[in-house]
Amino acid sequence: MTKNLTTINQFIDKSIGEWKSIRSTHTLAFQEFENSTSKIYIKHINPKNKKVVEIFKNYKLNLNLENIAISIKWQVISDWDDDDISEGDETILIFLPKDENSGIVLRNKGYTESVISSSNYFVDEQNNLHIKTVYKSTVSEEKISFLSTHIRSRFSTIRNQETKSVLQTSHTSEIRNLASLKD
């Protein structure tokens, strides 16, 4: 592999912090779109954290303290909501590197289907992180890119597993809250 590739550790370290997210989701089957804004909080968590230990138990794996665990929390306001009600959630991701640039991600809940899930990931030659998750009925593919130190872009596609037809696409721009770096 090329020496200039960003490692998964470097990519995650660059992602730590508070982000403002602006997202446009296109549900092709219903010809609908949704715009939403979010605050996203990404932080490292200790591999001994009870949530991490629980995920390893769910997968019937032994805890490995060499893996990278992060928490992603978010608060969303969608234009589909009449009352500007914000909704929040959290997911735990555990990166199990196969090498510096690829491996498996374990999650306590999926991106597309809300069940525990695992994904394959790799960092490409342009230092973009690709994550692919195969669920029971869908396949989710996501590409996360740093456009600059404090701006990320995410593209995702959800396909029907059986027919391979595209069900949904989304694009997200994420801007780091620089004030949160001073804490």
Short mmCIF file of N, CA and C in Angstrom, two decimals:
data_model
loop_
_atom_site.label_atom_id
_atom_site.label_comp_id
_atom_site.label_asym_id
_atom_site.label_seq_id
_atom_site.Cartn_x
_atom_site.Cartn_y
_atom_site.Cartn_z
N MET A 1 0.83 -1.19 0.00
CA MET A 1 0.00 0.00 0.00
C MET A 1 0.87 1.26 0.00
N THR A 2 0.32 2.34 -0.46
CA THR A 2 1.04 3.60 -0.55
C THR A 2 1.33 4.14 0.85
N LYS A 3 2.52 4.71 1.02
CA LYS A 3 2.92 5.22 2.33
C LYS A 3 2.12 6.45 2.76
N ASN A 4 1.56 7.19 1.79
CA ASN A 4 0.84 8.42 2.12
C ASN A 4 -0.61 8.19 2.55
N LEU A 5 -1.05 6.96 2.56
CA LEU A 5 -2.43 6.69 2.96
C LEU A 5 -2.64 7.06 4.42
N THR A 6 -3.79 7.64 4.69
CA THR A 6 -4.20 7.90 6.05
C THR A 6 -4.58 6.57 6.70
N THR A 7 -4.11 6.35 7.91
CA THR A 7 -4.50 5.13 8.62
C THR A 7 -5.87 5.36 9.25
N ILE A 8 -6.53 4.27 9.63
CA ILE A 8 -7.84 4.40 10.27
C ILE A 8 -7.70 5.19 11.58
N ASN A 9 -6.61 4.98 12.30
CA ASN A 9 -6.40 5.74 13.55
C ASN A 9 -6.33 7.24 13.27
N GLN A 10 -5.60 7.63 12.23
CA GLN A 10 -5.48 9.05 11.88
C GLN A 10 -6.84 9.62 11.44
N PHE A 11 -7.59 8.85 10.66
CA PHE A 11 -8.89 9.32 10.19
C PHE A 11 -9.82 9.55 11.38
N ILE A 12 -9.85 8.61 12.29
CA ILE A 12 -10.72 8.76 13.47
C ILE A 12 -10.27 9.93 14.33
N ASP A 13 -8.97 10.05 14.56
CA ASP A 13 -8.47 11.17 15.36
C ASP A 13 -8.87 12.52 14.75
N LYS A 14 -8.84 12.62 13.41
CA LYS A 14 -9.25 13.86 12.74
C LYS A 14 -10.75 14.11 12.91
N SER A 15 -11.53 13.05 13.13
CA SER A 15 -12.99 13.16 13.22
C SER A 15 -13.50 13.51 14.62
N ILE A 16 -12.66 13.38 15.62
CA ILE A 16 -13.08 13.63 17.00
C ILE A 16 -13.48 15.10 17.14
N GLY A 17 -14.62 15.33 17.81
CA GLY A 17 -15.06 16.70 18.05
C GLY A 17 -16.54 16.87 17.87
N GLU A 18 -16.96 18.12 17.87
CA GLU A 18 -18.37 18.48 17.68
C GLU A 18 -18.52 19.04 16.28
N TRP A 19 -19.55 18.56 15.58
CA TRP A 19 -19.78 18.94 14.20
C TRP A 19 -21.22 19.42 14.01
N LYS A 20 -21.40 20.41 13.13
CA LYS A 20 -22.75 20.78 12.68
C LYS A 20 -22.94 20.10 11.33
N SER A 21 -24.03 19.39 11.19
CA SER A 21 -24.30 18.60 10.00
C SER A 21 -25.50 19.16 9.26
N ILE A 22 -25.38 19.27 7.94
CA ILE A 22 -26.48 19.66 7.08
C ILE A 22 -26.65 18.52 6.10
N ARG A 23 -27.84 17.89 6.12
CA ARG A 23 -28.03 16.65 5.36
C ARG A 23 -29.26 16.74 4.47
N SER A 24 -29.11 16.21 3.27
CA SER A 24 -30.22 16.08 2.33
C SER A 24 -30.36 14.59 2.00
N THR A 25 -31.55 14.05 2.26
CA THR A 25 -31.81 12.63 2.02
C THR A 25 -32.88 12.50 0.95
N HIS A 26 -32.62 11.65 -0.02
CA HIS A 26 -33.55 11.44 -1.13
C HIS A 26 -34.04 10.00 -1.08
N THR A 27 -35.33 9.83 -0.79
CA THR A 27 -35.94 8.51 -0.80
C THR A 27 -36.55 8.31 -2.18
N LEU A 28 -35.86 7.54 -3.00
CA LEU A 28 -36.22 7.45 -4.41
C LEU A 28 -37.54 6.72 -4.65
N ALA A 29 -37.81 5.69 -3.85
CA ALA A 29 -39.03 4.91 -4.04
C ALA A 29 -40.29 5.77 -3.90
N PHE A 30 -40.24 6.75 -2.99
CA PHE A 30 -41.41 7.60 -2.75
C PHE A 30 -41.25 8.99 -3.36
N GLN A 31 -40.13 9.21 -4.05
CA GLN A 31 -39.82 10.51 -4.65
C GLN A 31 -39.98 11.63 -3.64
N GLU A 32 -39.37 11.42 -2.47
CA GLU A 32 -39.41 12.41 -1.39
C GLU A 32 -37.99 12.76 -0.99
N PHE A 33 -37.86 13.96 -0.44
CA PHE A 33 -36.56 14.33 0.12
C PHE A 33 -36.76 15.00 1.46
N GLU A 34 -35.73 14.91 2.26
CA GLU A 34 -35.77 15.48 3.60
C GLU A 34 -34.46 16.24 3.82
N ASN A 35 -34.58 17.42 4.37
CA ASN A 35 -33.41 18.17 4.79
C ASN A 35 -33.39 18.20 6.30
N SER A 36 -32.20 18.04 6.87
CA SER A 36 -32.10 18.07 8.32
C SER A 36 -30.78 18.71 8.73
N THR A 37 -30.78 19.25 9.93
CA THR A 37 -29.54 19.75 10.53
C THR A 37 -29.34 18.99 11.83
N SER A 38 -28.09 18.79 12.16
CA SER A 38 -27.77 18.02 13.37
C SER A 38 -26.54 18.60 14.05
N LYS A 39 -26.44 18.29 15.31
CA LYS A 39 -25.18 18.43 16.03
C LYS A 39 -24.69 17.02 16.28
N ILE A 40 -23.46 16.77 15.90
CA ILE A 40 -22.88 15.45 16.04
C ILE A 40 -21.67 15.56 16.97
N TYR A 41 -21.58 14.64 17.91
CA TYR A 41 -20.47 14.61 18.86
C TYR A 41 -19.75 13.27 18.70
N ILE A 42 -18.49 13.33 18.29
CA ILE A 42 -17.70 12.12 18.10
C ILE A 42 -16.57 12.14 19.12
N LYS A 43 -16.47 11.05 19.89
CA LYS A 43 -15.39 11.00 20.88
C LYS A 43 -14.89 9.56 21.04
N HIS A 44 -13.62 9.47 21.43
CA HIS A 44 -13.05 8.16 21.76
C HIS A 44 -13.71 7.67 23.04
N ILE A 45 -13.90 6.37 23.17
CA ILE A 45 -14.32 5.81 24.44
C ILE A 45 -13.38 4.67 24.80
N ASN A 46 -13.24 4.47 26.06
CA ASN A 46 -12.34 3.45 26.57
C ASN A 46 -12.81 2.07 26.13
N PRO A 47 -11.90 1.24 25.62
CA PRO A 47 -12.30 -0.11 25.22
C PRO A 47 -12.88 -0.95 26.36
N LYS A 48 -12.66 -0.54 27.61
CA LYS A 48 -13.22 -1.25 28.76
C LYS A 48 -14.61 -0.73 29.14
N ASN A 49 -15.10 0.29 28.43
CA ASN A 49 -16.43 0.85 28.68
C ASN A 49 -17.47 -0.26 28.59
N LYS A 50 -18.47 -0.23 29.47
CA LYS A 50 -19.46 -1.31 29.52
C LYS A 50 -20.21 -1.47 28.20
N LYS A 51 -20.42 -0.38 27.45
CA LYS A 51 -21.10 -0.48 26.15
C LYS A 51 -20.24 -1.23 25.15
N VAL A 52 -18.94 -1.02 25.19
CA VAL A 52 -18.01 -1.72 24.30
C VAL A 52 -17.97 -3.20 24.67
N VAL A 53 -17.87 -3.47 25.96
CA VAL A 53 -17.84 -4.86 26.44
C VAL A 53 -19.11 -5.60 26.00
N GLU A 54 -20.25 -4.91 26.09
CA GLU A 54 -21.53 -5.51 25.70
C GLU A 54 -21.55 -5.86 24.21
N ILE A 55 -21.00 -4.99 23.38
CA ILE A 55 -20.96 -5.27 21.94
C ILE A 55 -20.12 -6.51 21.66
N PHE A 56 -18.98 -6.62 22.31
CA PHE A 56 -18.15 -7.81 22.13
C PHE A 56 -18.90 -9.07 22.57
N LYS A 57 -19.66 -8.97 23.66
CA LYS A 57 -20.46 -10.11 24.12
C LYS A 57 -21.51 -10.48 23.08
N ASN A 58 -22.18 -9.47 22.50
CA ASN A 58 -23.21 -9.73 21.49
C ASN A 58 -22.66 -10.45 20.27
N TYR A 59 -21.42 -10.16 19.94
CA TYR A 59 -20.79 -10.82 18.80
C TYR A 59 -20.04 -12.10 19.20
N LYS A 60 -20.09 -12.41 20.50
CA LYS A 60 -19.39 -13.59 21.03
C LYS A 60 -17.89 -13.53 20.74
N LEU A 61 -17.33 -12.33 20.93
CA LEU A 61 -15.89 -12.11 20.73
C LEU A 61 -15.25 -11.77 22.06
N ASN A 62 -13.98 -12.08 22.18
CA ASN A 62 -13.22 -11.67 23.36
C ASN A 62 -12.84 -10.20 23.22
N LEU A 63 -12.90 -9.48 24.32
CA LEU A 63 -12.55 -8.06 24.33
C LEU A 63 -11.10 -7.91 23.92
N ASN A 64 -10.85 -6.99 22.98
CA ASN A 64 -9.50 -6.70 22.53
C ASN A 64 -9.24 -5.22 22.77
N LEU A 65 -8.33 -4.91 23.66
CA LEU A 65 -8.07 -3.52 24.04
C LEU A 65 -7.29 -2.76 22.97
N GLU A 66 -6.84 -3.43 21.93
CA GLU A 66 -6.11 -2.79 20.84
C GLU A 66 -7.05 -2.11 19.85
N ASN A 67 -8.32 -2.40 19.90
CA ASN A 67 -9.28 -1.86 18.95
C ASN A 67 -9.62 -0.42 19.29
N ILE A 68 -10.20 0.27 18.33
CA ILE A 68 -10.55 1.68 18.48
C ILE A 68 -12.06 1.77 18.68
N ALA A 69 -12.48 2.35 19.79
CA ALA A 69 -13.91 2.50 20.06
C ALA A 69 -14.25 3.98 20.10
N ILE A 70 -15.36 4.33 19.41
CA ILE A 70 -15.83 5.71 19.44
C ILE A 70 -17.34 5.73 19.69
N SER A 71 -17.76 6.85 20.25
CA SER A 71 -19.18 7.11 20.45
C SER A 71 -19.56 8.24 19.50
N ILE A 72 -20.69 8.07 18.82
CA ILE A 72 -21.23 9.14 17.99
C ILE A 72 -22.64 9.43 18.50
N LYS A 73 -22.81 10.65 19.03
CA LYS A 73 -24.12 11.10 19.50
C LYS A 73 -24.59 12.22 18.58
N TRP A 74 -25.92 12.32 18.42
CA TRP A 74 -26.43 13.38 17.56
C TRP A 74 -27.79 13.85 18.03
N GLN A 75 -28.09 15.09 17.68
CA GLN A 75 -29.40 15.74 17.85
C GLN A 75 -29.80 16.24 16.48
N VAL A 76 -30.98 15.83 15.99
CA VAL A 76 -31.42 16.16 14.63
C VAL A 76 -32.69 17.00 14.67
N ILE A 77 -32.73 17.98 13.78
CA ILE A 77 -33.97 18.71 13.51
C ILE A 77 -34.25 18.53 12.03
N SER A 78 -35.40 17.96 11.71
CA SER A 78 -35.75 17.63 10.33
C SER A 78 -36.83 18.57 9.83
N ASP A 79 -36.82 18.84 8.53
CA ASP A 79 -37.90 19.65 7.95
C ASP A 79 -39.18 18.84 7.79
N TRP A 80 -39.14 17.54 8.10
CA TRP A 80 -40.35 16.72 8.08
C TRP A 80 -41.17 16.92 9.36
N ASP A 81 -40.55 17.43 10.39
CA ASP A 81 -41.23 17.64 11.66
C ASP A 81 -41.91 18.99 11.67
N ASP A 82 -43.21 19.00 11.94
CA ASP A 82 -43.97 20.25 11.98
C ASP A 82 -43.61 21.11 13.17
N ASP A 83 -43.23 20.50 14.26
CA ASP A 83 -43.02 21.24 15.50
C ASP A 83 -41.55 21.49 15.81
N ASP A 84 -40.66 21.31 14.84
CA ASP A 84 -39.22 21.47 15.07
C ASP A 84 -38.75 20.69 16.29
N ILE A 85 -39.25 19.48 16.43
CA ILE A 85 -38.85 18.62 17.53
C ILE A 85 -37.52 18.00 17.17
N SER A 86 -36.59 18.06 18.11
CA SER A 86 -35.30 17.45 17.81
C SER A 86 -35.27 16.04 18.39
N GLU A 87 -34.62 15.16 17.67
CA GLU A 87 -34.47 13.78 18.10
C GLU A 87 -32.99 13.49 18.21
N GLY A 88 -32.62 12.65 19.17
CA GLY A 88 -31.22 12.31 19.34
C GLY A 88 -31.03 10.83 19.52
N ASP A 89 -29.80 10.41 19.35
CA ASP A 89 -29.47 9.02 19.54
C ASP A 89 -27.96 8.91 19.70
N GLU A 90 -27.51 7.69 19.90
CA GLU A 90 -26.09 7.43 20.02
C GLU A 90 -25.80 6.06 19.43
N THR A 91 -24.66 5.93 18.81
CA THR A 91 -24.19 4.63 18.36
C THR A 91 -22.74 4.47 18.77
N ILE A 92 -22.36 3.26 19.04
CA ILE A 92 -20.97 2.93 19.40
C ILE A 92 -20.39 2.17 18.22
N LEU A 93 -19.21 2.59 17.77
CA LEU A 93 -18.51 1.91 16.70
C LEU A 93 -17.17 1.40 17.25
N ILE A 94 -16.87 0.16 16.93
CA ILE A 94 -15.60 -0.43 17.33
C ILE A 94 -14.90 -0.87 16.05
N PHE A 95 -13.75 -0.28 15.79
CA PHE A 95 -12.98 -0.60 14.59
C PHE A 95 -12.00 -1.71 14.93
N LEU A 96 -12.10 -2.81 14.17
CA LEU A 96 -11.21 -3.96 14.33
C LEU A 96 -10.32 -3.99 13.08
N PRO A 97 -9.16 -3.34 13.16
CA PRO A 97 -8.31 -3.25 11.97
C PRO A 97 -7.76 -4.61 11.53
N LYS A 98 -7.80 -4.83 10.22
CA LYS A 98 -7.14 -5.98 9.61
C LYS A 98 -5.70 -5.56 9.30
N ASP A 99 -5.55 -4.30 8.86
CA ASP A 99 -4.26 -3.65 8.66
C ASP A 99 -4.48 -2.16 8.95
N GLU A 100 -3.54 -1.30 8.60
CA GLU A 100 -3.67 0.13 8.92
C GLU A 100 -4.83 0.82 8.22
N ASN A 101 -5.31 0.24 7.10
CA ASN A 101 -6.28 0.94 6.28
C ASN A 101 -7.60 0.21 6.07
N SER A 102 -7.76 -0.99 6.65
CA SER A 102 -9.01 -1.72 6.41
C SER A 102 -9.31 -2.63 7.59
N GLY A 103 -10.57 -3.07 7.63
CA GLY A 103 -10.98 -3.96 8.69
C GLY A 103 -12.49 -4.05 8.80
N ILE A 104 -12.94 -4.30 10.01
CA ILE A 104 -14.36 -4.48 10.30
C ILE A 104 -14.77 -3.47 11.37
N VAL A 105 -16.01 -2.98 11.26
CA VAL A 105 -16.59 -2.11 12.28
C VAL A 105 -17.74 -2.87 12.93
N LEU A 106 -17.73 -2.96 14.25
CA LEU A 106 -18.86 -3.51 14.99
C LEU A 106 -19.66 -2.32 15.52
N ARG A 107 -21.00 -2.45 15.51
CA ARG A 107 -21.87 -1.38 15.99
C ARG A 107 -22.91 -1.96 16.94
N ASN A 108 -23.36 -1.13 17.86
CA ASN A 108 -24.45 -1.56 18.71
C ASN A 108 -25.79 -1.44 17.99
N LYS A 109 -25.85 -0.61 16.93
CA LYS A 109 -27.05 -0.53 16.09
C LYS A 109 -26.64 -0.02 14.72
N GLY A 110 -27.38 -0.46 13.74
CA GLY A 110 -27.04 -0.14 12.37
C GLY A 110 -27.48 1.23 11.93
N TYR A 111 -26.96 1.63 10.80
CA TYR A 111 -27.28 2.91 10.17
C TYR A 111 -28.61 2.82 9.44
N THR A 112 -28.85 1.71 8.76
CA THR A 112 -30.05 1.55 7.95
C THR A 112 -31.12 0.76 8.68
N GLU A 113 -30.72 -0.34 9.29
CA GLU A 113 -31.65 -1.17 10.06
C GLU A 113 -31.17 -1.14 11.50
N SER A 114 -32.07 -0.87 12.43
CA SER A 114 -31.68 -0.65 13.82
C SER A 114 -31.44 -1.96 14.56
N VAL A 115 -30.42 -2.67 14.15
CA VAL A 115 -30.01 -3.92 14.77
C VAL A 115 -28.49 -3.89 14.91
N ILE A 116 -27.93 -4.72 15.79
CA ILE A 116 -26.48 -4.76 15.85
C ILE A 116 -25.97 -5.16 14.47
N SER A 117 -24.88 -4.57 14.06
CA SER A 117 -24.40 -4.84 12.71
C SER A 117 -22.89 -4.71 12.65
N SER A 118 -22.35 -5.35 11.65
CA SER A 118 -20.92 -5.20 11.39
C SER A 118 -20.76 -4.73 9.95
N SER A 119 -19.68 -4.03 9.71
CA SER A 119 -19.42 -3.45 8.40
C SER A 119 -17.97 -3.72 8.02
N ASN A 120 -17.69 -3.67 6.74
CA ASN A 120 -16.32 -3.66 6.26
C ASN A 120 -15.95 -2.22 5.99
N TYR A 121 -14.72 -1.85 6.28
CA TYR A 121 -14.27 -0.49 5.98
C TYR A 121 -12.89 -0.53 5.34
N PHE A 122 -12.58 0.53 4.60
CA PHE A 122 -11.22 0.74 4.11
C PHE A 122 -11.03 2.23 3.84
N VAL A 123 -9.78 2.66 3.94
CA VAL A 123 -9.40 4.03 3.59
C VAL A 123 -8.72 3.94 2.22
N ASP A 124 -9.25 4.71 1.24
CA ASP A 124 -8.72 4.62 -0.12
C ASP A 124 -7.50 5.53 -0.33
N GLU A 125 -6.99 5.56 -1.56
CA GLU A 125 -5.79 6.33 -1.90
C GLU A 125 -5.97 7.83 -1.75
N GLN A 126 -7.22 8.30 -1.78
CA GLN A 126 -7.51 9.74 -1.58
C GLN A 126 -7.86 10.03 -0.12
N ASN A 127 -7.63 9.07 0.76
CA ASN A 127 -7.86 9.21 2.21
C ASN A 127 -9.33 9.34 2.58
N ASN A 128 -10.22 8.76 1.77
CA ASN A 128 -11.65 8.70 2.07
C ASN A 128 -11.94 7.40 2.80
N LEU A 129 -12.81 7.46 3.80
CA LEU A 129 -13.22 6.26 4.52
C LEU A 129 -14.49 5.71 3.87
N HIS A 130 -14.45 4.42 3.50
CA HIS A 130 -15.60 3.73 2.90
C HIS A 130 -16.09 2.69 3.90
N ILE A 131 -17.40 2.67 4.13
CA ILE A 131 -18.00 1.69 5.04
C ILE A 131 -19.16 1.02 4.31
N LYS A 132 -19.14 -0.31 4.28
CA LYS A 132 -20.21 -1.07 3.62
C LYS A 132 -20.80 -2.04 4.63
N THR A 133 -22.14 -1.99 4.76
CA THR A 133 -22.85 -2.84 5.71
C THR A 133 -23.93 -3.62 4.97
N VAL A 134 -23.91 -4.93 5.16
CA VAL A 134 -24.95 -5.78 4.58
C VAL A 134 -25.92 -6.15 5.69
N TYR A 135 -27.17 -5.73 5.54
CA TYR A 135 -28.21 -6.03 6.51
C TYR A 135 -29.07 -7.18 5.97
N LYS A 136 -30.15 -7.46 6.67
CA LYS A 136 -31.05 -8.53 6.24
C LYS A 136 -31.68 -8.23 4.88
N SER A 137 -32.17 -6.98 4.70
CA SER A 137 -32.86 -6.66 3.45
C SER A 137 -32.21 -5.53 2.65
N THR A 138 -31.22 -4.85 3.21
CA THR A 138 -30.60 -3.73 2.51
C THR A 138 -29.07 -3.80 2.61
N VAL A 139 -28.44 -3.00 1.77
CA VAL A 139 -26.99 -2.81 1.81
C VAL A 139 -26.74 -1.31 1.87
N SER A 140 -25.95 -0.88 2.84
CA SER A 140 -25.63 0.53 3.00
C SER A 140 -24.16 0.74 2.66
N GLU A 141 -23.89 1.76 1.83
CA GLU A 141 -22.52 2.12 1.51
C GLU A 141 -22.35 3.60 1.81
N GLU A 142 -21.26 3.92 2.50
CA GLU A 142 -21.01 5.29 2.90
C GLU A 142 -19.57 5.66 2.59
N LYS A 143 -19.37 6.90 2.14
CA LYS A 143 -18.04 7.43 1.88
C LYS A 143 -17.91 8.73 2.65
N ILE A 144 -16.87 8.82 3.49
CA ILE A 144 -16.65 10.01 4.31
C ILE A 144 -15.31 10.61 3.88
N SER A 145 -15.34 11.90 3.55
CA SER A 145 -14.15 12.59 3.04
C SER A 145 -13.90 13.86 3.84
N PHE A 146 -12.64 14.17 4.06
CA PHE A 146 -12.27 15.46 4.62
C PHE A 146 -12.00 16.40 3.45
N LEU A 147 -12.79 17.47 3.35
CA LEU A 147 -12.56 18.48 2.32
C LEU A 147 -11.53 19.49 2.79
N SER A 148 -11.42 19.64 4.10
CA SER A 148 -10.38 20.44 4.76
C SER A 148 -10.31 19.91 6.19
N THR A 149 -9.49 20.50 7.00
CA THR A 149 -9.33 20.03 8.38
C THR A 149 -10.64 20.05 9.15
N HIS A 150 -11.49 21.02 8.87
CA HIS A 150 -12.71 21.21 9.66
C HIS A 150 -14.00 21.03 8.86
N ILE A 151 -13.91 20.44 7.67
CA ILE A 151 -15.11 20.18 6.86
C ILE A 151 -15.05 18.75 6.34
N ARG A 152 -16.11 18.00 6.63
CA ARG A 152 -16.23 16.63 6.12
C ARG A 152 -17.45 16.54 5.21
N SER A 153 -17.41 15.59 4.31
CA SER A 153 -18.52 15.32 3.41
C SER A 153 -18.83 13.83 3.49
N ARG A 154 -20.12 13.49 3.57
CA ARG A 154 -20.53 12.08 3.61
C ARG A 154 -21.56 11.83 2.52
N PHE A 155 -21.33 10.78 1.76
CA PHE A 155 -22.30 10.32 0.77
C PHE A 155 -22.72 8.93 1.18
N SER A 156 -24.01 8.66 1.12
CA SER A 156 -24.45 7.29 1.42
C SER A 156 -25.52 6.85 0.43
N THR A 157 -25.53 5.56 0.22
CA THR A 157 -26.49 4.92 -0.67
C THR A 157 -27.04 3.69 0.04
N ILE A 158 -28.34 3.51 -0.02
CA ILE A 158 -28.98 2.31 0.52
C ILE A 158 -29.64 1.59 -0.64
N ARG A 159 -29.30 0.31 -0.78
CA ARG A 159 -29.84 -0.52 -1.87
C ARG A 159 -30.63 -1.67 -1.29
N ASN A 160 -31.59 -2.13 -2.06
CA ASN A 160 -32.30 -3.36 -1.73
C ASN A 160 -31.34 -4.51 -1.96
N GLN A 161 -31.22 -5.38 -0.98
CA GLN A 161 -30.25 -6.47 -1.07
C GLN A 161 -30.55 -7.42 -2.22
N GLU A 162 -31.82 -7.73 -2.41
CA GLU A 162 -32.19 -8.72 -3.42
C GLU A 162 -32.11 -8.16 -4.85
N THR A 163 -32.72 -6.99 -5.07
CA THR A 163 -32.80 -6.45 -6.43
C THR A 163 -31.65 -5.51 -6.77
N LYS A 164 -30.89 -5.08 -5.77
CA LYS A 164 -29.78 -4.11 -5.93
C LYS A 164 -30.27 -2.72 -6.32
N SER A 165 -31.58 -2.49 -6.32
CA SER A 165 -32.10 -1.17 -6.68
C SER A 165 -31.79 -0.16 -5.57
N VAL A 166 -31.55 1.08 -5.97
CA VAL A 166 -31.23 2.14 -5.03
C VAL A 166 -32.52 2.62 -4.38
N LEU A 167 -32.57 2.57 -3.05
CA LEU A 167 -33.74 3.02 -2.30
C LEU A 167 -33.59 4.46 -1.82
N GLN A 168 -32.36 4.80 -1.42
CA GLN A 168 -32.17 6.11 -0.81
C GLN A 168 -30.72 6.56 -1.03
N THR A 169 -30.54 7.87 -1.22
CA THR A 169 -29.22 8.46 -1.25
C THR A 169 -29.23 9.65 -0.29
N SER A 170 -28.07 10.00 0.19
CA SER A 170 -27.98 11.20 1.01
C SER A 170 -26.60 11.82 0.89
N HIS A 171 -26.57 13.12 1.08
CA HIS A 171 -25.32 13.86 1.13
C HIS A 171 -25.34 14.71 2.39
N THR A 172 -24.23 14.70 3.09
CA THR A 172 -24.11 15.45 4.32
C THR A 172 -22.84 16.28 4.29
N SER A 173 -22.96 17.54 4.65
CA SER A 173 -21.80 18.40 4.89
C SER A 173 -21.68 18.59 6.38
N GLU A 174 -20.49 18.39 6.90
CA GLU A 174 -20.26 18.53 8.35
C GLU A 174 -19.16 19.56 8.58
N ILE A 175 -19.47 20.51 9.45
CA ILE A 175 -18.55 21.60 9.76
C ILE A 175 -18.21 21.53 11.24
N ARG A 176 -16.92 21.45 11.54
CA ARG A 176 -16.49 21.34 12.94
C ARG A 176 -16.79 22.62 13.71
N ASN A 177 -17.28 22.47 14.94
CA ASN A 177 -17.48 23.60 15.84
C ASN A 177 -16.11 23.91 16.45
N LEU A 178 -15.46 24.96 15.97
CA LEU A 178 -14.11 25.29 16.42
C LEU A 178 -14.08 25.70 17.89
N ALA A 179 -15.18 26.26 18.39
CA ALA A 179 -15.24 26.64 19.80
C ALA A 179 -15.11 25.41 20.70
N SER A 180 -15.57 24.25 20.22
CA SER A 180 -15.48 23.04 21.03
C SER A 180 -14.05 22.54 21.17
N LEU A 181 -13.15 22.98 20.31
CA LEU A 181 -11.74 22.57 20.39
C LEU A 181 -11.02 23.25 21.54
N LYS A 182 -11.58 24.37 22.01
CA LYS A 182 -10.93 25.15 23.07
C LYS A 182 -11.22 24.62 24.46
N ASP A 183 -12.16 23.68 24.56
CA ASP A 183 -12.54 23.14 25.88
C ASP A 183 -11.47 22.23 26.44
#
